[in-house]
CSV table of C-alpha atoms in Angstrom, one decimal:
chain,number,residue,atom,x,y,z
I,1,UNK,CA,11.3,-24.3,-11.7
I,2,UNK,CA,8.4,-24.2,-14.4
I,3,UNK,CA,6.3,-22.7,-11.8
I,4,UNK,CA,8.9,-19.6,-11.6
I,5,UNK,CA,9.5,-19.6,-15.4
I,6,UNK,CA,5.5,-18.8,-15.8
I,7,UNK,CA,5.4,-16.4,-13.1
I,8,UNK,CA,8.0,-14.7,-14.4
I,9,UNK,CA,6.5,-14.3,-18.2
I,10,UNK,CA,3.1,-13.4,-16.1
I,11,UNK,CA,4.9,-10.3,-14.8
I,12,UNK,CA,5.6,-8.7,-17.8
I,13,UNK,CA,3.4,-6.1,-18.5
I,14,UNK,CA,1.8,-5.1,-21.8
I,15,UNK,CA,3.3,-1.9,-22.9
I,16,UNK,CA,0.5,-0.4,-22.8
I,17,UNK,CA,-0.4,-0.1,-19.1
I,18,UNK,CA,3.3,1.9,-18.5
I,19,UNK,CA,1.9,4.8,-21.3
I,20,UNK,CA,0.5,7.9,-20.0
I,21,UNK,CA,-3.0,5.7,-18.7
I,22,UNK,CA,-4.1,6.5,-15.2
I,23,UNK,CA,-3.5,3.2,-12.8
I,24,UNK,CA,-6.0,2.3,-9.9
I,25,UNK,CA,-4.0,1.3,-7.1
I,26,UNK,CA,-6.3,-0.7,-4.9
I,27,UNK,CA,-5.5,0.7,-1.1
I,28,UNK,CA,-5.5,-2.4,0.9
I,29,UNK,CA,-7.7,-4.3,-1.3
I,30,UNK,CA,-11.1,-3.0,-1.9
I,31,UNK,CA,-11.0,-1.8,1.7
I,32,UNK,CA,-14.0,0.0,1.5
I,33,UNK,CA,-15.9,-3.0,0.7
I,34,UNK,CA,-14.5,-5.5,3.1
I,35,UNK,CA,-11.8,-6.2,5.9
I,36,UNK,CA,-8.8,-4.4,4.3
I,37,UNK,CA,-6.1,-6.5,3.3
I,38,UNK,CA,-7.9,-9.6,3.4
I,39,UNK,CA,-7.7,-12.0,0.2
I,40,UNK,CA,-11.7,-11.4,-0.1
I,41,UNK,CA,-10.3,-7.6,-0.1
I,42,UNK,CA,-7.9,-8.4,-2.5
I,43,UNK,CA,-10.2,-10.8,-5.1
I,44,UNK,CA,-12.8,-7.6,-4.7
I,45,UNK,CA,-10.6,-4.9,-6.1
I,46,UNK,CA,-9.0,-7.4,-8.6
I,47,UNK,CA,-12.6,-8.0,-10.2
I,48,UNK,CA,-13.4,-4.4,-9.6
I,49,UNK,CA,-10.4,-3.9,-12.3
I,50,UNK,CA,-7.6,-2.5,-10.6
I,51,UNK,CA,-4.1,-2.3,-11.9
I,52,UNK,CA,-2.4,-2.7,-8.8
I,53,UNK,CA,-3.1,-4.1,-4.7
I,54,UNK,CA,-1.5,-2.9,-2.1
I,55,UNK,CA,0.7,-5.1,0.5
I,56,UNK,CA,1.5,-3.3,3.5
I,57,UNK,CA,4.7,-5.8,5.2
I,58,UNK,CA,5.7,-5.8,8.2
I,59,UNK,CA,7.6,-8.9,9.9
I,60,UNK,CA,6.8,-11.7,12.4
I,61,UNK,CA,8.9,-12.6,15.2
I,62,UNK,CA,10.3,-15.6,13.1
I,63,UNK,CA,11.4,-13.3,10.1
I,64,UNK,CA,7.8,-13.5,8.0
I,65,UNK,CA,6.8,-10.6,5.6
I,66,UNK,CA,3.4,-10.6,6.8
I,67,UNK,CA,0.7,-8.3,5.3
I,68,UNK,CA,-0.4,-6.2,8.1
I,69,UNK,CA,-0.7,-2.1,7.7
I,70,UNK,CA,0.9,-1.5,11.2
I,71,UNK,CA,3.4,-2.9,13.5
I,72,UNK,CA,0.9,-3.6,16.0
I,73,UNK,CA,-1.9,-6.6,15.6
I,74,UNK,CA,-4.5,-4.8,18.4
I,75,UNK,CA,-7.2,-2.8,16.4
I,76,UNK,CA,-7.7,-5.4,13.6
I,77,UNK,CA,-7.2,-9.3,15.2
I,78,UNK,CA,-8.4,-10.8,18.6
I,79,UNK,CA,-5.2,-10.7,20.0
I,80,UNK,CA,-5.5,-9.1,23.2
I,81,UNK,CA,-8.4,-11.8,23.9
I,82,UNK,CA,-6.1,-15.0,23.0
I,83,UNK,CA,-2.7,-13.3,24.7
I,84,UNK,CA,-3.3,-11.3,27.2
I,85,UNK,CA,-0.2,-11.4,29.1
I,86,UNK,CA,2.0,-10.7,25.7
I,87,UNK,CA,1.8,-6.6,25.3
I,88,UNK,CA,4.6,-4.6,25.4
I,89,UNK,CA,4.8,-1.5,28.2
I,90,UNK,CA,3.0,0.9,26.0
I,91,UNK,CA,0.0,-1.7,26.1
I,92,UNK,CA,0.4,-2.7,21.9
I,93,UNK,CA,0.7,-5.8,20.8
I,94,UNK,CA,3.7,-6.3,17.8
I,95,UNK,CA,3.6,-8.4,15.4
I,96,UNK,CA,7.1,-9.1,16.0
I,97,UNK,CA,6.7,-10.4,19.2
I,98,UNK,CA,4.9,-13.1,17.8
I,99,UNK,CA,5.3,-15.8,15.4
I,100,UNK,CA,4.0,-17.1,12.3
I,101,UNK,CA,2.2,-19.5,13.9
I,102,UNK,CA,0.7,-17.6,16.9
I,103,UNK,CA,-0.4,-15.0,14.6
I,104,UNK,CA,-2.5,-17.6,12.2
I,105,UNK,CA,-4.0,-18.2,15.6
I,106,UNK,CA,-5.8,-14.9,15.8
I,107,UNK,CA,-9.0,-13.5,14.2
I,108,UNK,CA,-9.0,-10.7,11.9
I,109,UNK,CA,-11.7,-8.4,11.4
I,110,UNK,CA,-12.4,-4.2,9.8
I,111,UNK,CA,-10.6,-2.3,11.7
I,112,UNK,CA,-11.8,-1.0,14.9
I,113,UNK,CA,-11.2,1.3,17.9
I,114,UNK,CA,-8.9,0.0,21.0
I,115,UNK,CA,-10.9,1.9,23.0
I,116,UNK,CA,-14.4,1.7,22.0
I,117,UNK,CA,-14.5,-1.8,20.4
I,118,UNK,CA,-16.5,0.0,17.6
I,119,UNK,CA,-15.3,-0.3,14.0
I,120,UNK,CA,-13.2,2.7,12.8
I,121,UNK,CA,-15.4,3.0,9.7
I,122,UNK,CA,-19.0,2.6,10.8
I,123,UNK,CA,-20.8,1.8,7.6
I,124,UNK,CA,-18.6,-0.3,5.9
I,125,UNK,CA,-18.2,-4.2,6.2
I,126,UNK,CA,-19.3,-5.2,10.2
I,127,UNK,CA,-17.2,-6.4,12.6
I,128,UNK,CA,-19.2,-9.4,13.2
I,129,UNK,CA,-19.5,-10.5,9.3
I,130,UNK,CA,-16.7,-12.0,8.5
I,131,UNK,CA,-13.4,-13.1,10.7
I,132,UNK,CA,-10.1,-14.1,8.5
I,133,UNK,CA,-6.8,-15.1,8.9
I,134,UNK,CA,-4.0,-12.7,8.5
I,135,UNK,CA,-1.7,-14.4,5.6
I,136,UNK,CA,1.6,-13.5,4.6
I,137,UNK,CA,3.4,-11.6,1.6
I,138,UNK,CA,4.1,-14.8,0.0
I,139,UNK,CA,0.9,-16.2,0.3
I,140,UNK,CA,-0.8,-12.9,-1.1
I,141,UNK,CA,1.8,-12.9,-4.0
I,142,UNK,CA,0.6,-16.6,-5.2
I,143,UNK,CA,-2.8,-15.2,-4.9
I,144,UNK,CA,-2.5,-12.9,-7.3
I,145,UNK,CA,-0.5,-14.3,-9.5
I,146,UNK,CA,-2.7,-17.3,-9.5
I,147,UNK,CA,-5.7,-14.9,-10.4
I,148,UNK,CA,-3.8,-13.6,-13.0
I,149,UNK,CA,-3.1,-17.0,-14.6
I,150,UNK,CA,-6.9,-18.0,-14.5
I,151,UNK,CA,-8.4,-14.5,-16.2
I,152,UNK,CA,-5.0,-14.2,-18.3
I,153,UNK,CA,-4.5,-10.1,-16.5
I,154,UNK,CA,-1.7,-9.2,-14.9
I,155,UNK,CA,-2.8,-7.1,-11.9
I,156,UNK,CA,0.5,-5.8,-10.0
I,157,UNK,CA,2.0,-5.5,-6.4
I,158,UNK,CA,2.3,-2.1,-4.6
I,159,UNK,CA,4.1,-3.2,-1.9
I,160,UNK,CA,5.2,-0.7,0.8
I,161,UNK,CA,8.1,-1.7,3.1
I,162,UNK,CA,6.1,-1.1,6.9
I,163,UNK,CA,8.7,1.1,9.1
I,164,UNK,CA,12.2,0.1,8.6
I,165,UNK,CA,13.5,2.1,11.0
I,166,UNK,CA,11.8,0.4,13.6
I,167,UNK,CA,12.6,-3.4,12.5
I,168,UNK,CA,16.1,-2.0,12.4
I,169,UNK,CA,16.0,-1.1,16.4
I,170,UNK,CA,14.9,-4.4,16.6
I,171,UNK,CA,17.5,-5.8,15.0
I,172,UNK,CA,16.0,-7.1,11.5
I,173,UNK,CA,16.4,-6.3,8.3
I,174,UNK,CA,12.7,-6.0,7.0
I,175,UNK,CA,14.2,-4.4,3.3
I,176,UNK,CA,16.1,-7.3,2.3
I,177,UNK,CA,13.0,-10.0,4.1
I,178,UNK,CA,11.2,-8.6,1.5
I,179,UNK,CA,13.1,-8.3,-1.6
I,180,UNK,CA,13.8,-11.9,-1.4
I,181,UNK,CA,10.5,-12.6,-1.4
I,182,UNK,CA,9.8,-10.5,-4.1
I,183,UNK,CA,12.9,-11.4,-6.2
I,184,UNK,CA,12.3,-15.1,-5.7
I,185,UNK,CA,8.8,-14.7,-7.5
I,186,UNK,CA,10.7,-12.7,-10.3
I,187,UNK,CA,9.7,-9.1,-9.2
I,188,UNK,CA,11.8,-6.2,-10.1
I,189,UNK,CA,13.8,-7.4,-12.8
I,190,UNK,CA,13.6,-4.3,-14.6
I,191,UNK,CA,10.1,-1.3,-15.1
I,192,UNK,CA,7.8,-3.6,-16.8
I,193,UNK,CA,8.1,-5.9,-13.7
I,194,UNK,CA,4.5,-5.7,-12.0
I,195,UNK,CA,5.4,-4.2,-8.7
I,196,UNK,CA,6.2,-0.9,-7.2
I,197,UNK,CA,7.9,-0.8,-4.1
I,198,UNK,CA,6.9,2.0,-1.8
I,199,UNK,CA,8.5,3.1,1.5
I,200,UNK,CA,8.2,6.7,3.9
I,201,UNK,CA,12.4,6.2,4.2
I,202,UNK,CA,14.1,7.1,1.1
I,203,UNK,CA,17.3,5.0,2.7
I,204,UNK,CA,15.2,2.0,2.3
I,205,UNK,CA,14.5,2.5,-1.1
I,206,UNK,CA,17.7,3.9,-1.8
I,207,UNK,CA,19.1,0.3,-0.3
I,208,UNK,CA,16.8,-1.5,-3.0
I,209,UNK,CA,18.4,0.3,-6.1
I,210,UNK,CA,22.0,0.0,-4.9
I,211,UNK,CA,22.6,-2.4,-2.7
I,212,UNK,CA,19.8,-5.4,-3.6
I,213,UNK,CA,19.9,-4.1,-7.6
I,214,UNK,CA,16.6,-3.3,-7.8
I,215,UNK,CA,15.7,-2.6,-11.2
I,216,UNK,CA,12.1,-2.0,-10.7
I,217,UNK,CA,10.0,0.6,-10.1
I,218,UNK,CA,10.4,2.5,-6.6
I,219,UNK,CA,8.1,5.3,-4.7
I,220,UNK,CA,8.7,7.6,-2.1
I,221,UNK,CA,6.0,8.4,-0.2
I,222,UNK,CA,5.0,11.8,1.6
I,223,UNK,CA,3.9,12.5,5.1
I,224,UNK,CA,3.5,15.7,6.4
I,225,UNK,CA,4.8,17.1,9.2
I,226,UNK,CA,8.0,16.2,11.1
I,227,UNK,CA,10.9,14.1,9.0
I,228,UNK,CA,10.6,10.6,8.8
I,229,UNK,CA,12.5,8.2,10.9
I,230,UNK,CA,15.4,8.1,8.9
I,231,UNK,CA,15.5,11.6,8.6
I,232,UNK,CA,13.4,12.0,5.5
I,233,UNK,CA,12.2,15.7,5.4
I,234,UNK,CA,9.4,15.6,3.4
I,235,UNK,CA,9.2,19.4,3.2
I,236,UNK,CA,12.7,19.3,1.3
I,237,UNK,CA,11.9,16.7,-0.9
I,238,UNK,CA,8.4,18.0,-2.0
I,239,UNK,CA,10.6,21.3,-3.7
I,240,UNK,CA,11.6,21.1,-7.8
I,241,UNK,CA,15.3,20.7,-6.2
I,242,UNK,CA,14.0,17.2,-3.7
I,243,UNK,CA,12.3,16.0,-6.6
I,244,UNK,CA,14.7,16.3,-8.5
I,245,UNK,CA,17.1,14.4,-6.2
I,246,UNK,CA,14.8,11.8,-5.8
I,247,UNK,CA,14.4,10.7,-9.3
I,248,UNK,CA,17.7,10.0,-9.3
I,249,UNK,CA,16.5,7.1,-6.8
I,250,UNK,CA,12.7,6.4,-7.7
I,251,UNK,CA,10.6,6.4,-10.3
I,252,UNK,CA,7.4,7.9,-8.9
I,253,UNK,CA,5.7,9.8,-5.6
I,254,UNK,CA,2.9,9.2,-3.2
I,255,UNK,CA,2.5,12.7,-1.7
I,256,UNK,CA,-0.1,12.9,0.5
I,257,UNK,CA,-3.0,14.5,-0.8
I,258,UNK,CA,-2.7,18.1,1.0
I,259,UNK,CA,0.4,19.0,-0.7
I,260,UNK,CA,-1.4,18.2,-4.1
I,261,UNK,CA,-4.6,19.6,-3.4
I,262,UNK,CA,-7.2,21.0,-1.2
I,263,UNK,CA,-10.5,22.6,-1.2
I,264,UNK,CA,-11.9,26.3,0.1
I,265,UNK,CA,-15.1,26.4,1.6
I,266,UNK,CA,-16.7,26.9,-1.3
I,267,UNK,CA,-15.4,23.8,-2.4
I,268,UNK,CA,-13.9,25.2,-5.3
I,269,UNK,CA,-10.1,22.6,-5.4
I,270,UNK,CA,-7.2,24.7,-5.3
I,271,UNK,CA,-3.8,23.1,-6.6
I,272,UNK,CA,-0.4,23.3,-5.8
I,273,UNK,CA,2.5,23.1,-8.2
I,274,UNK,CA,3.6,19.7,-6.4
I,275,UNK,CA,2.6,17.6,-9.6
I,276,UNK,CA,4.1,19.5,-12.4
I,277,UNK,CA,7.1,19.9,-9.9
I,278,UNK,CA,7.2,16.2,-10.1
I,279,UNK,CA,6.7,16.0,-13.6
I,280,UNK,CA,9.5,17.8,-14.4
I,281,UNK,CA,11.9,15.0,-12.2
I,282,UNK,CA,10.3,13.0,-14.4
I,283,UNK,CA,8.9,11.0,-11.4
I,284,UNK,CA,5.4,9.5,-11.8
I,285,UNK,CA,3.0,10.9,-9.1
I,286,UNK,CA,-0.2,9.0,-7.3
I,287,UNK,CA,-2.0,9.9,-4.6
I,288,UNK,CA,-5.4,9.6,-2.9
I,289,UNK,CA,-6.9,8.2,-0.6
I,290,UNK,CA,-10.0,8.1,-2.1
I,291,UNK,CA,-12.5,7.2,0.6
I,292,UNK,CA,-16.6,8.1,-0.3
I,293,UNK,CA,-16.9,8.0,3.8
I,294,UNK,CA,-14.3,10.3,4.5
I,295,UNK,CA,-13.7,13.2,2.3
I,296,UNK,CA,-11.0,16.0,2.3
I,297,UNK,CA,-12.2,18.9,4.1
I,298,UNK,CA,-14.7,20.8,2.0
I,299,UNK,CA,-14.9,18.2,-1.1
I,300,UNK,CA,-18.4,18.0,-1.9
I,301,UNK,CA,-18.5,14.7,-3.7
I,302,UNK,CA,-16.1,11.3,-4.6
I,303,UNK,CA,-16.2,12.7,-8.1
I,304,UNK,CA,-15.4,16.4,-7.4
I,305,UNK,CA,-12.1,14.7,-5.8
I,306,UNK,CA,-11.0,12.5,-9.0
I,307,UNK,CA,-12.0,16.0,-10.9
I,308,UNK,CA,-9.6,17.7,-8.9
I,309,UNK,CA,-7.2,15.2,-8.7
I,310,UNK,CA,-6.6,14.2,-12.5
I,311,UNK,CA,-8.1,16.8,-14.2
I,312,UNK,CA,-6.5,20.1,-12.2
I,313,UNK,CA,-4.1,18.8,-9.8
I,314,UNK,CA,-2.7,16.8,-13.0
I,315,UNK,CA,-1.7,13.3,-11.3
I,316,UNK,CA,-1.4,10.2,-13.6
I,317,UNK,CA,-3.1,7.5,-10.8
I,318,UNK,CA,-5.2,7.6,-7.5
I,319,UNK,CA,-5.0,5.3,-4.6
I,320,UNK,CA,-8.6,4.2,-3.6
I,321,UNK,CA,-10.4,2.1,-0.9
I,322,UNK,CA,-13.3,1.9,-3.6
I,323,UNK,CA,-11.4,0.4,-6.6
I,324,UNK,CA,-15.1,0.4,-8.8
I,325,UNK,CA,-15.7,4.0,-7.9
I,326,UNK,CA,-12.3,5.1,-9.4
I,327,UNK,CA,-12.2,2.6,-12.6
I,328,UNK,CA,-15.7,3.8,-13.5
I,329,UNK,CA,-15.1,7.7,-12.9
I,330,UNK,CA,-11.8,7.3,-15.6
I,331,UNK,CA,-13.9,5.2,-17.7
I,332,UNK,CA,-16.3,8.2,-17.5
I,333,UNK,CA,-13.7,10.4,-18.8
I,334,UNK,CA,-12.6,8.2,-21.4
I,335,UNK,CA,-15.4,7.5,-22.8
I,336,UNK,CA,-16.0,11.2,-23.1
């Protein structure tokens, strides 16, 4: 019980980080930098100074929140090496086919190509540097938590709820798997709490404000193309009216980055009106990713895209796989 009493006086912010300050959310850990979403990931962009790291959850085959960007364990971990005979007709490997303890089995590395072998990202952290253990939500959560005891912070979760749709056909209930989590380490008691909860199905996030009570903050995220798999169209909700509807759900917006901004091939940034859109919902907006090794199409440099994205475009945070590249640039600004 005193362990949760602390936590829970740990996760209330400072005022001061929920003014109009930009936020670094940390994409994966400092995924540029090392295996994403690896603890080493995690300490990285915690040190680097940002105010948020990401948990991408999906679930084990014994009802874990495991941190884990996809549904599939091929393409990071050694798993079609250890069990071989354990893929699915489409040739993946879930990682709700397996349990907990199968899955600590495996060997986690960057991410890499199913069919090349070669790493997705060539110049970043090698394949062959470093091997981890893929851990689960709750283990991350005492991570950071205990970090933010020992250097008296009080870095946050941006947790995004991994394809509910899909757990659904499989007959679990990934949402609530991870609220309890959450709420049993005092998350989402009300906005101050030091999480965001994102999701691509607004059902899913409508199910944490009215049926778990979620008081904390929520974000709907923005693909483009077809409707999600609950039937999110993205198009509609991107418009002043969807907005609008969705603040009466969430509290901010991941769109992805076209529909904020893009670049001519002069690489002069040309902005939509998605932000101020947003603004006027009231809804908080992020967006990114800001990768150095892989640029929007015509974006001549990693600063030209913060330039574009806070100063034009008008966002109030950025999602980054180089946390130190994005706390420095606002410090830049700042100090200016």
């Amino acid at each position: 019980m005193k362990y949760y009493c602390l936590c829970f006086v740990l996760l209330m912010l400072p005022a001061s980080l929920w003014a109009e300050e930009p936020h670094v959310f940390a994409h994966r850990g400092a995924s540029g930098y090392l295996p994403e979403h690896s603890l080493p990931a995690k300490a990285m962009a915690y040190a680097q100074g940002a105010d948020f790291l990401e948990q991408d959850v999906v679930l084990t085959k014994d009802n874990v929140p495991l941190v884990l960007h996809d549904t599939h364990l091929d393409g990071i971990t050694d798993v079609a090496r250890r069990f071989p005979d354990r893929k699915r007709k489409d040739g993946r490997y879930y990682a709700i086919d397996f349990t907990l303890d199968e899955i600590k089995q495996l060997n986690a590395t960057q991410r890499f190509s199913r069919k090349t072998g070669k790493p997705v990202y060539a110049e970043r952290f090698p394949l062959d540097g470093y091997t981890y253990q893929l851990h689960t939500l709750e283990e991350e959560i005492r991570f950071i938590q205990g970090l933010n005891m020992s250097t008296g912070q009080n870095v946050g979760l941006f947790t995004e709820v991994k394809k509910p749709s899909f757990h659904q056909a499989e007959g679990r209930d990934i949402a609530k798997a991870v609220f309890d989590v959450l709420n049993r380490y005092g998350y989402g008691a009300d906005k101050k709490s030091a999480c965001w909860i994102q999701c691509f199905e607004l059902n899913t996030l409508k199910r944490f404000r009215n049926e778990f009570g979620w008081k904390g903050n929520l974000m709907m995220i923005f693909s483009g193309g077809k409707p999600g798999p609950d039937g999110s169209d993205y198009d509609a909700l991107a418009t002043a009216a969807g907005l609008k509807q969705l603040s009466e759900t969430v509290d901010g917006v991941f769109p992805n980055l076209p529909r904020v901004v893009t670049w001519d091939k002069s690489g002069q940034a040309e902005c939509s009106e998605f932000t101020e859109a947003a603004h006027a919902a009231g809804l908080r907006v992020v967006t990114g990713v800001v990768r150095r090794d892989d640029l929007p199409k015509h974006c001549p440099s990693v600063a030209a895209l913060h330039e574009a994205l806070f100063n034009q475009a008008g966002v109030d945070d950025v999602c980054t796989d180089f946390p130190d590249l994005s706390v420095e640039w606002l410090k830049t600004q700042q100090a200016d």
